[in-house]
Tab-separated table of C-alpha atoms and ligand atoms in Angstrom:
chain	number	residue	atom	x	y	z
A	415	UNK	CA	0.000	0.000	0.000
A	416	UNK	CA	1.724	3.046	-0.889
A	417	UNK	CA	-0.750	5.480	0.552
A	418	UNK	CA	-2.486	6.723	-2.878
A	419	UNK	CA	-5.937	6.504	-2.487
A	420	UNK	CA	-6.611	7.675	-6.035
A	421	UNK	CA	-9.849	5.729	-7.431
A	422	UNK	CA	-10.250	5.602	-11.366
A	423	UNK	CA	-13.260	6.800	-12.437
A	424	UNK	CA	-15.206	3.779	-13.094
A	425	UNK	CA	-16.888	3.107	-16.397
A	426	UNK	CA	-20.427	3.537	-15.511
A	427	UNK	CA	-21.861	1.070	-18.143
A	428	UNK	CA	-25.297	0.038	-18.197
A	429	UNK	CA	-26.217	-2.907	-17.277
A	430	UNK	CA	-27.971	-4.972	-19.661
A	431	UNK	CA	-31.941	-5.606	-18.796
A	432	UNK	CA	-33.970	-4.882	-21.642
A	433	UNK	CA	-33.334	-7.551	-23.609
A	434	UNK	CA	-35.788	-10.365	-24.860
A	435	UNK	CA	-35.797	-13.645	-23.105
A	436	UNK	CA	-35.075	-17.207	-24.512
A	437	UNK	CA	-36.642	-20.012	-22.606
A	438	UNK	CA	-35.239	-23.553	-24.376
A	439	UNK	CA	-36.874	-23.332	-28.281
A	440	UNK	CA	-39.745	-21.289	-26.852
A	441	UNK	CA	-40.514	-17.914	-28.868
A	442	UNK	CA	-39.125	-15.109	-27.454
A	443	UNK	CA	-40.584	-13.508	-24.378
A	444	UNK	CA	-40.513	-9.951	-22.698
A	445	UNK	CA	-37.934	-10.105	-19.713
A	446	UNK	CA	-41.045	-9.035	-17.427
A	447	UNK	CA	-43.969	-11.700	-17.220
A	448	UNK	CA	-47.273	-12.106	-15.269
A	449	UNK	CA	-47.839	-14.604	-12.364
A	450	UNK	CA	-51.398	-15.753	-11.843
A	451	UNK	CA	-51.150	-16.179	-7.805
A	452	UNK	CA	-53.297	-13.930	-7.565
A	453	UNK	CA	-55.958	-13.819	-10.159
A	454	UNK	CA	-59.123	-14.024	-8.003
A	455	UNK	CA	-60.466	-11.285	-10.157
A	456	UNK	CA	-63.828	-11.222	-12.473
A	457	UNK	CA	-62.910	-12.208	-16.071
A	458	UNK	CA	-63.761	-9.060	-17.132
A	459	UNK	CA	-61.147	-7.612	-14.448
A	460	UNK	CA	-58.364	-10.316	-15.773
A	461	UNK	CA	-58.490	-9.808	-19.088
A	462	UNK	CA	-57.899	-5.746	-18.210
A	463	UNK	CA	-54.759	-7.352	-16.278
A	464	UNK	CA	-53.852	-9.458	-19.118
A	465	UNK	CA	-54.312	-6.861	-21.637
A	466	UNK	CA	-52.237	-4.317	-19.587
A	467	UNK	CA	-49.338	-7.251	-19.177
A	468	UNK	CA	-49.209	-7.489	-23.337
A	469	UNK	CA	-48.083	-3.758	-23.197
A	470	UNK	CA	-44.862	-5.039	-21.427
A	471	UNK	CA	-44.103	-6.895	-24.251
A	472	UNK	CA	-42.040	-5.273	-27.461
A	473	UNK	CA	-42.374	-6.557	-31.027
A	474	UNK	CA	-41.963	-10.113	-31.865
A	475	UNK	CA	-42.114	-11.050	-28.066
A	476	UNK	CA	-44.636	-13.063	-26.613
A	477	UNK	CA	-45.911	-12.836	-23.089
A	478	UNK	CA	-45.051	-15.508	-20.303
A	479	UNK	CA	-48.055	-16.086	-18.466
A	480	UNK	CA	-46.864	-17.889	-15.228
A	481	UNK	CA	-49.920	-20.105	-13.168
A	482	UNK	CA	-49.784	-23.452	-11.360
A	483	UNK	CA	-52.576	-25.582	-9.832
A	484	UNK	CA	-52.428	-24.768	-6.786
A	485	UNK	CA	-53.349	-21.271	-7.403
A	486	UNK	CA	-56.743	-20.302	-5.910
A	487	UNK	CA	-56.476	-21.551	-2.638
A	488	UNK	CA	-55.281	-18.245	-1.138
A	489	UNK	CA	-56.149	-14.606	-2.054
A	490	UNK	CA	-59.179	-14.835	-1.432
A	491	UNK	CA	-59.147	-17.750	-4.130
A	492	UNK	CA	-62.006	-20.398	-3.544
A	493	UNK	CA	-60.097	-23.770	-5.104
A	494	UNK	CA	-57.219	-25.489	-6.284
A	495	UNK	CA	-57.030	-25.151	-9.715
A	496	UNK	CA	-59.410	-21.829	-9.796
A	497	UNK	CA	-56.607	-19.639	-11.284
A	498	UNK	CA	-55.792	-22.164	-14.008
A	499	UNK	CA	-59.717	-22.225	-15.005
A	500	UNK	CA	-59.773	-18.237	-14.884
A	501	UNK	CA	-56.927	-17.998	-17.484
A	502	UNK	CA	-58.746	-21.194	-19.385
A	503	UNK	CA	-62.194	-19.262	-19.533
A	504	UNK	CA	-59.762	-16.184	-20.974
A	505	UNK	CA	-58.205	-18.518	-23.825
A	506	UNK	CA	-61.214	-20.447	-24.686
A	507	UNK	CA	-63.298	-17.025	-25.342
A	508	UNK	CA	-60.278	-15.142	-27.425
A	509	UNK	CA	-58.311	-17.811	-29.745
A	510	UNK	CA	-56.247	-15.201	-30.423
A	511	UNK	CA	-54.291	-15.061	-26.709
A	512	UNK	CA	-53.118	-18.528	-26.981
A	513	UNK	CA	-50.545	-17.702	-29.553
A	514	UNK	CA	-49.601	-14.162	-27.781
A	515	UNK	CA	-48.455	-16.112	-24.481
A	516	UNK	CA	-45.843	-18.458	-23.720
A	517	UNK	CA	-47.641	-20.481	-21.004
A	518	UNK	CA	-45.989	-21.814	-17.666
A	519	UNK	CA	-47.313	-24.323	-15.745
A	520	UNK	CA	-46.093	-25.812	-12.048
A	521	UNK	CA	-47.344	-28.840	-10.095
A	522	UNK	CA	-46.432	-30.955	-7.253
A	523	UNK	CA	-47.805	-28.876	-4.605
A	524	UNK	CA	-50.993	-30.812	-3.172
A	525	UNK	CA	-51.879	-28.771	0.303
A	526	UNK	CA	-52.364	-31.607	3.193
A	527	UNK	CA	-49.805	-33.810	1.681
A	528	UNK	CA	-47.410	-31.819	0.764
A	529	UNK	CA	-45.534	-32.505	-2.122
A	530	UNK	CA	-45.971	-35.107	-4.856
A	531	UNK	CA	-43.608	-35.402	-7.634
A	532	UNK	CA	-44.019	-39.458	-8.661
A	533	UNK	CA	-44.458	-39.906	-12.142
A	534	UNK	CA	-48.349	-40.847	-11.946
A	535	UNK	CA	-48.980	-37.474	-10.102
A	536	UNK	CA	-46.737	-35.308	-12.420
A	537	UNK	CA	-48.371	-37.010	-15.531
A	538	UNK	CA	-51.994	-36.336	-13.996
A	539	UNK	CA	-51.356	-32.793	-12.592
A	540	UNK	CA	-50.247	-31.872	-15.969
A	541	UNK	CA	-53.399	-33.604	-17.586
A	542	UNK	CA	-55.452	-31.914	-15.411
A	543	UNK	CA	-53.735	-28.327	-15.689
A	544	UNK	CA	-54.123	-28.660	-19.758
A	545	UNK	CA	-57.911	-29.326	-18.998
A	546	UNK	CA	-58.454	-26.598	-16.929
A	547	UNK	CA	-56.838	-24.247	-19.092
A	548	UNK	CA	-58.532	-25.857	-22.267
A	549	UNK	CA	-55.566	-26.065	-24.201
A	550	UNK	CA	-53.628	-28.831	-25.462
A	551	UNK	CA	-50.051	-28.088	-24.999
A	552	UNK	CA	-48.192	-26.367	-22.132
A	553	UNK	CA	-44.992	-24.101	-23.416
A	554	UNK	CA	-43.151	-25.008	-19.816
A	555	UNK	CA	-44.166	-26.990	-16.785
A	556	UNK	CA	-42.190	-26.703	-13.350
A	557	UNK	CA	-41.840	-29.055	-10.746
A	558	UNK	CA	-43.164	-26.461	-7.779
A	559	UNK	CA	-41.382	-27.901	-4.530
A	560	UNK	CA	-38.742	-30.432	-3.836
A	561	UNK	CA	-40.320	-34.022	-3.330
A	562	UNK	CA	-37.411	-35.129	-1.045
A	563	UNK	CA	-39.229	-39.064	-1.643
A	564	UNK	CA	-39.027	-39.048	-5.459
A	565	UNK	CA	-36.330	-40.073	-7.466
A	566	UNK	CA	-35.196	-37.336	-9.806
A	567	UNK	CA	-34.668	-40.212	-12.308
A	568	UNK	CA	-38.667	-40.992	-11.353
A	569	UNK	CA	-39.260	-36.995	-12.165
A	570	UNK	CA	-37.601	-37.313	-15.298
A	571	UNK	CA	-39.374	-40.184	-16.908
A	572	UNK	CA	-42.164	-38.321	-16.338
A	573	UNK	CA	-41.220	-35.305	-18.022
A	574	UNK	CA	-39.690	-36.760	-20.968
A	575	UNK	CA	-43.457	-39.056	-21.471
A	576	UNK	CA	-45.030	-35.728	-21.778
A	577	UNK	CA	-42.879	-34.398	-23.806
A	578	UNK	CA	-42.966	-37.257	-25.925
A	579	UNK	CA	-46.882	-37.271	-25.611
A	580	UNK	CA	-46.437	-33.462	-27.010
A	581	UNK	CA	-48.254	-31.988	-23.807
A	582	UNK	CA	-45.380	-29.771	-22.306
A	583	UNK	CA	-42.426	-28.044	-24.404
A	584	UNK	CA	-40.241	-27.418	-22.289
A	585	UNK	CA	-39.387	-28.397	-18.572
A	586	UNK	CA	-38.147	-26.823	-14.615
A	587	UNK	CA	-38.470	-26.246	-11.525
A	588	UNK	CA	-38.892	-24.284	-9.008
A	589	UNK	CA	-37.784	-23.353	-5.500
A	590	UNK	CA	-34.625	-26.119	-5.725
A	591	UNK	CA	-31.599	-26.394	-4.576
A	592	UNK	CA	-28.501	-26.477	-7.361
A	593	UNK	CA	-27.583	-30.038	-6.451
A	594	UNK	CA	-31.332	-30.579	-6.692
A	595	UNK	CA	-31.394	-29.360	-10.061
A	596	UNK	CA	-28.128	-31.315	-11.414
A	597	UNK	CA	-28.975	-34.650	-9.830
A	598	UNK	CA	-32.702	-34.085	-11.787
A	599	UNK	CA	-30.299	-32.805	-14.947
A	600	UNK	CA	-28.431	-35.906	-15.249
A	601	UNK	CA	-31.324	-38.286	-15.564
A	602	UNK	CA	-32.737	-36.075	-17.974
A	603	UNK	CA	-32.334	-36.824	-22.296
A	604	UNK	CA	-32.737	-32.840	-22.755
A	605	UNK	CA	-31.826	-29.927	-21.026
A	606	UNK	CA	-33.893	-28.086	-18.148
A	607	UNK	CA	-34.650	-24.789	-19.722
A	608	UNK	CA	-35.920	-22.909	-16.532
A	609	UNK	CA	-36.210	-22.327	-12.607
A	610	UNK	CA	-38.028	-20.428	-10.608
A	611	UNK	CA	-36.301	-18.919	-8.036
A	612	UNK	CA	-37.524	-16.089	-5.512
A	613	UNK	CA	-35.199	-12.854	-6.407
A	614	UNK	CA	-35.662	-9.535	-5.630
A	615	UNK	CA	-33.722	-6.731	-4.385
A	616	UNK	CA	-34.904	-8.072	-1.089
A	617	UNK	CA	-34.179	-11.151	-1.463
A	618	UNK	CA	-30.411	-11.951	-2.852
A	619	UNK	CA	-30.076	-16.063	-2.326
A	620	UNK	CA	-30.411	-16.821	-5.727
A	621	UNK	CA	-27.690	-14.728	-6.206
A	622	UNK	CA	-25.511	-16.335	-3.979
A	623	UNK	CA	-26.698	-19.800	-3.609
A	624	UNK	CA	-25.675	-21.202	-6.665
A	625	UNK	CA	-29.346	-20.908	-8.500
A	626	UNK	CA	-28.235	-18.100	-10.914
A	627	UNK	CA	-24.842	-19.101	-11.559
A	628	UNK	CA	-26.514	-22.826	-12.724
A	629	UNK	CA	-28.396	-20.685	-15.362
A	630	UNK	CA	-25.155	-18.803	-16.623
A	631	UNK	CA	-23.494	-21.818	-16.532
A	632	UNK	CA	-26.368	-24.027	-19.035
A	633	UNK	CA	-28.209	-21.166	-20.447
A	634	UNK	CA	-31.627	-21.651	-18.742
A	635	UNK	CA	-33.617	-18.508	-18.106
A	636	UNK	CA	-34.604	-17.758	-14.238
A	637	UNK	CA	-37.979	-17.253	-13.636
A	638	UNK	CA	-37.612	-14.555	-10.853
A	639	UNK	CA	-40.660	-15.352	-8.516
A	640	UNK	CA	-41.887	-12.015	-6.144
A	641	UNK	CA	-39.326	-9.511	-7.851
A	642	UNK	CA	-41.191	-6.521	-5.688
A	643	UNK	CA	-40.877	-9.122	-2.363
A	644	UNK	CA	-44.957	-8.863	-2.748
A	645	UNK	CA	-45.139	-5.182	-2.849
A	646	UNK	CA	-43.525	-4.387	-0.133
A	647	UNK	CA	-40.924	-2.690	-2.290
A	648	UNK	CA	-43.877	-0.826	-3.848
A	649	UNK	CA	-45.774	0.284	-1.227
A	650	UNK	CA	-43.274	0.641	1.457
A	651	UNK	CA	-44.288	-2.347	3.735
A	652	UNK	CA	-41.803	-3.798	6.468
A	653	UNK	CA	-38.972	-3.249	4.250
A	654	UNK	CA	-35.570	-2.218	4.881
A	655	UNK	CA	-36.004	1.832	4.956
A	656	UNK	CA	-31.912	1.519	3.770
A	657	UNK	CA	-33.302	-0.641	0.996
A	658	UNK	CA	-36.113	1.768	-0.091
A	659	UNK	CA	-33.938	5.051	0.012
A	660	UNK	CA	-31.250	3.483	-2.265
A	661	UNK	CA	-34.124	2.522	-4.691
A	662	UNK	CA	-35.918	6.017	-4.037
A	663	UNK	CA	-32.725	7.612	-5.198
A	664	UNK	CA	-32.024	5.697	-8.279
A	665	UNK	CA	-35.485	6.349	-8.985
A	666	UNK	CA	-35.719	10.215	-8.809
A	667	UNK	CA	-32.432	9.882	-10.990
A	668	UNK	CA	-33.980	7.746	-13.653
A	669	UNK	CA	-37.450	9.757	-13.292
A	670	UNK	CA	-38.962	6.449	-12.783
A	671	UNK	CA	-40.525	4.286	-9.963
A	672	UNK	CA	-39.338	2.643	-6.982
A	673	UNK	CA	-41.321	-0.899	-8.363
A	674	UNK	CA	-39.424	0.189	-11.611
A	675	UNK	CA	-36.123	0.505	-10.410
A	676	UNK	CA	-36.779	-2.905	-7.823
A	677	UNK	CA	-37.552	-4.850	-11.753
A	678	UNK	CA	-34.752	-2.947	-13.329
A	679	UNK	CA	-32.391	-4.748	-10.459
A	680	UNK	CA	-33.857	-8.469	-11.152
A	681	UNK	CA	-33.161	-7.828	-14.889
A	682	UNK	CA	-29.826	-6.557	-14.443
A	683	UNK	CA	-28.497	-10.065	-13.499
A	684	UNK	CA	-26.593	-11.384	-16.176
A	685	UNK	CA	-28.401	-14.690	-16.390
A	686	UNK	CA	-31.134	-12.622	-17.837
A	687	UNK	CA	-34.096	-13.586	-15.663
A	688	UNK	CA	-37.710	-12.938	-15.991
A	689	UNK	CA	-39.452	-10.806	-13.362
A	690	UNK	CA	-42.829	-12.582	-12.631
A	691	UNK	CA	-44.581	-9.677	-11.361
A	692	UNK	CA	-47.917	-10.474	-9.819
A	693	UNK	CA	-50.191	-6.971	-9.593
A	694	UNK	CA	-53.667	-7.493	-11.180
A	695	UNK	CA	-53.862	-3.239	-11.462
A	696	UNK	CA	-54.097	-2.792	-14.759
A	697	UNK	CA	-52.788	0.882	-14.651
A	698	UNK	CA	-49.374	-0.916	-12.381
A	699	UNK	CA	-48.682	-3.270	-14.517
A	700	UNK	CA	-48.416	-1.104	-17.527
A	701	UNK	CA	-46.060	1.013	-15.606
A	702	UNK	CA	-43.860	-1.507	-14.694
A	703	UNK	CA	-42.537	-1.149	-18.681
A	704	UNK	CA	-40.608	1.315	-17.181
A	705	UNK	CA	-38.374	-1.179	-16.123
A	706	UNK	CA	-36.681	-2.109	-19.657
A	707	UNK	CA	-35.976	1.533	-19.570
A	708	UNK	CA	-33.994	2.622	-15.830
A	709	UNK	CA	-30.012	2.809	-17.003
A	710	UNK	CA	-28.358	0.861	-13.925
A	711	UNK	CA	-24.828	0.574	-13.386
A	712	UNK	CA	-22.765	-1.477	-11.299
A	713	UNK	CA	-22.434	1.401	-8.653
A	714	UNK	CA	-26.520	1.319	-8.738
A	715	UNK	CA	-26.494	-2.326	-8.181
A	716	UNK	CA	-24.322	-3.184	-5.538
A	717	UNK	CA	-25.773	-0.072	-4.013
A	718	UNK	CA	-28.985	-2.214	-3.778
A	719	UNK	CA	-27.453	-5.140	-2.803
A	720	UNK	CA	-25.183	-3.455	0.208
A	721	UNK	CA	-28.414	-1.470	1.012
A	722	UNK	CA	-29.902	-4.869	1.330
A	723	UNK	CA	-27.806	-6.786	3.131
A	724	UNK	CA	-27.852	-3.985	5.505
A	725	UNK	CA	-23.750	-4.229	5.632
A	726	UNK	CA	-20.875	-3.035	3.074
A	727	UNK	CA	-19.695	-5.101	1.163
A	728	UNK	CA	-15.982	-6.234	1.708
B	457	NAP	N1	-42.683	-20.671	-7.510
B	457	NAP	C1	-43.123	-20.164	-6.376
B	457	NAP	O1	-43.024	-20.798	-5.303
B	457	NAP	C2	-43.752	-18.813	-6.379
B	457	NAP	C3	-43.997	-18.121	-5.180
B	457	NAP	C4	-44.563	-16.858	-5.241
B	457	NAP	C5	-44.894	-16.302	-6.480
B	457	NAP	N2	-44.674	-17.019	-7.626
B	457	NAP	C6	-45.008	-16.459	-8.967
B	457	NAP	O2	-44.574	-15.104	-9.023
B	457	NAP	C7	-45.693	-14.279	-9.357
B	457	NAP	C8	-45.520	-12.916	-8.760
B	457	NAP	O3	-45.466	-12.997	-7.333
B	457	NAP	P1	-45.971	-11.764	-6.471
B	457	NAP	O4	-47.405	-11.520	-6.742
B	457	NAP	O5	-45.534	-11.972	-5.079
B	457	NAP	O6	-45.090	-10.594	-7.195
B	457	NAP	P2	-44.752	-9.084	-6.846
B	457	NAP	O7	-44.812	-8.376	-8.162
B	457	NAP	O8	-43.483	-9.050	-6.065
B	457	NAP	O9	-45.920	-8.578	-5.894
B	457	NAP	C9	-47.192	-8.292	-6.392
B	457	NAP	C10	-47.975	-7.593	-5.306
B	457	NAP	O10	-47.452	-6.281	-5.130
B	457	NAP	C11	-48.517	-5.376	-5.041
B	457	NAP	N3	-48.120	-4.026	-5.415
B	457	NAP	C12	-48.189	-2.940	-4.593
B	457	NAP	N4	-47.761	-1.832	-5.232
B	457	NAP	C13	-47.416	-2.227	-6.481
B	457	NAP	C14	-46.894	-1.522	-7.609
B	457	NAP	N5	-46.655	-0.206	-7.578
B	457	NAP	N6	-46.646	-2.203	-8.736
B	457	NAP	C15	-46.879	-3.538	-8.802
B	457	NAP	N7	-47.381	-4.271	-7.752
B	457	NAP	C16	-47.646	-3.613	-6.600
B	457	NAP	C17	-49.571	-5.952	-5.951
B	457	NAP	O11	-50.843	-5.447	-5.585
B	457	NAP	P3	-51.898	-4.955	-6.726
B	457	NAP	O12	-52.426	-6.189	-7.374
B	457	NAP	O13	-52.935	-4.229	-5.914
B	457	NAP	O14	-51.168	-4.054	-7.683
B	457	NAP	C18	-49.448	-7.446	-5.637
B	457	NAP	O15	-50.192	-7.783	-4.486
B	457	NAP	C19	-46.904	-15.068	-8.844
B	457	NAP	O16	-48.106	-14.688	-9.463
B	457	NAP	C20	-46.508	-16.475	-9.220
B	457	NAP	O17	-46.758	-16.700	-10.594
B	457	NAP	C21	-44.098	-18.250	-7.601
């Protein structure tokens, strides 16, 4: 150390985010997609959502349209399966949509039990799924949680039956650990071409558990579950106030949103993710576009990230 404590200027480039998104062969998608968690609405009142959501996509990009069967039992939801047959009613009354949306199924979740990922459950929850959504392929399908008690060479002959059968495109999963993922990988004849991780500027693991690295490493695109932790980097919530100034700042800098800049983050990541966002506002989601648009730089970033972890980084 010789006591100069001159700093080069750093570069200041942007960090890529706006890009579209590749998921296996799929078509390409717009880096920010919808989640259906939360679609209790009308079907007037979700196809305003879903109509909002296409403005988030630019030309020659579909729309990734994320549900699972277990959505409708919460939020006010009244069933398993309710959110797949909202989205189903949707498709069946505009043929049109189906070709607009690359469609993303997950299973394996059955409340009570509660995970089932044997083959004869993964081929019937798919089955099921394509009924309730009255169409006859999926683009993706997800294995939702871990089944510690199934063989991932058991969870593989199941996916590569359906793919054979021509019901699901392309497979993932969601919410596992790496090893999790490569033990599934190497009984598999194809590669995995997604997971679904929670990542937000909140929440960092899949930065630094190995989940996002796995995706640089084979090329599959993250699904980035919760990127505004819920809202609560929206609207405030019981957020880290550090967190939410950092954000705030970048914000009034960019002249855009706090939600806007939280997206911006989750698409920075150079495994190019996809932000599942989950708002059913119509007028929220279409400002969430924004997004593609906030210039962040490395200085931005791990500004989030030390604002985050609530420490400075070494
Ligand atoms: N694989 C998994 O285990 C897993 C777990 C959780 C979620 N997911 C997927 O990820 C999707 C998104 O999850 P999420 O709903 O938690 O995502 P999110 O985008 O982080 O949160 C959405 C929530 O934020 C609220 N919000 C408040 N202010 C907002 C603003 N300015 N802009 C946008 N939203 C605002 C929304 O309310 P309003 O509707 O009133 O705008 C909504 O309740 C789900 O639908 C699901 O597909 C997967």
């Amino acid at each position: 150390m010789t006591g100069d404590l001159r700093i080069p200027d750093p570069p200041g480039e942007p960090l890529r985010n706006a890009v579209s998104r590749r998921i296996g062969a799929l078509p390409p998608v717009s880096p920010i997609g919808v989640g259906y968690w939360r679609t209790v609405g009308d079907d007037d009142t979700n196809r305003g959502a879903l109509e909002a959501a296409f403005g988030l996509c630019e030309r020659g990009e579909a729309l990734l349209v994320d549900n699972a069967d277990v959505y409708g039992l919460d939020w006010g939801g009244s069933h398993f399966g309710a959110c797949e047959e909202a989205l189903g009613r949707l498709l069946s009354r505009d043929s049109t949509l189906r070709d607009r949306i690359v469609l993303v199924g997950k299973g394996g979740i059955i409340p009570g039990v509660p995970y089932d990922s044997s083959p004869d459950w993964i081929v019937r929850a798919v089955e099921d799924s394509l009924g309730r959504l009255r169409v006859d392929h999926l683009d993706a399908w997800l294995v939702h949680r871990p089944d510690h008690f199934t063989h991932p060479a058991d969870v593989a002959a199941a996916m590569s039956s359906l793919r054979q059968r021509g019901l699901v495109a392309e497979f993932g999963v969601s919410n596992h650990t790496v090893a999790q993922v490569r033990a599934l990988q190497q009984h598999l004849g194809f590669p995995l071409a997604c997971v679904q991780p929670e990542f937000s500027p909140a929440s960092l693991d899949a930065m630094r558990d190995g989940s996002l690295d796995w995706c640089c490493e084979t090329g599959a695109t993250p699904l980035a579950w919760s990127p505004l932790a819920g809202g609560r980097l929206a609207d405030g919530g019981d957020a880290p106030p550090a967190l939410l100034e950092a954000l705030d700042a970048i914000a009034a800098r960019e002249g855009a949103t706090r939600a806007a800049v939280a997206v911006a983050f989750v698409l920075a990541h150079p495994s190019l993710p996809v932000a599942l966002v989950g708002s059913q506002d119509p007028g929220r989601i279409a400002a969430l576009a924004a997004a593609r648009h906030v210039r962040l730089d490395r200085s931005d970033v791990y500004r989030i990230v030390q604002a985050s972890d609530g420490r400075p980084l070494p």
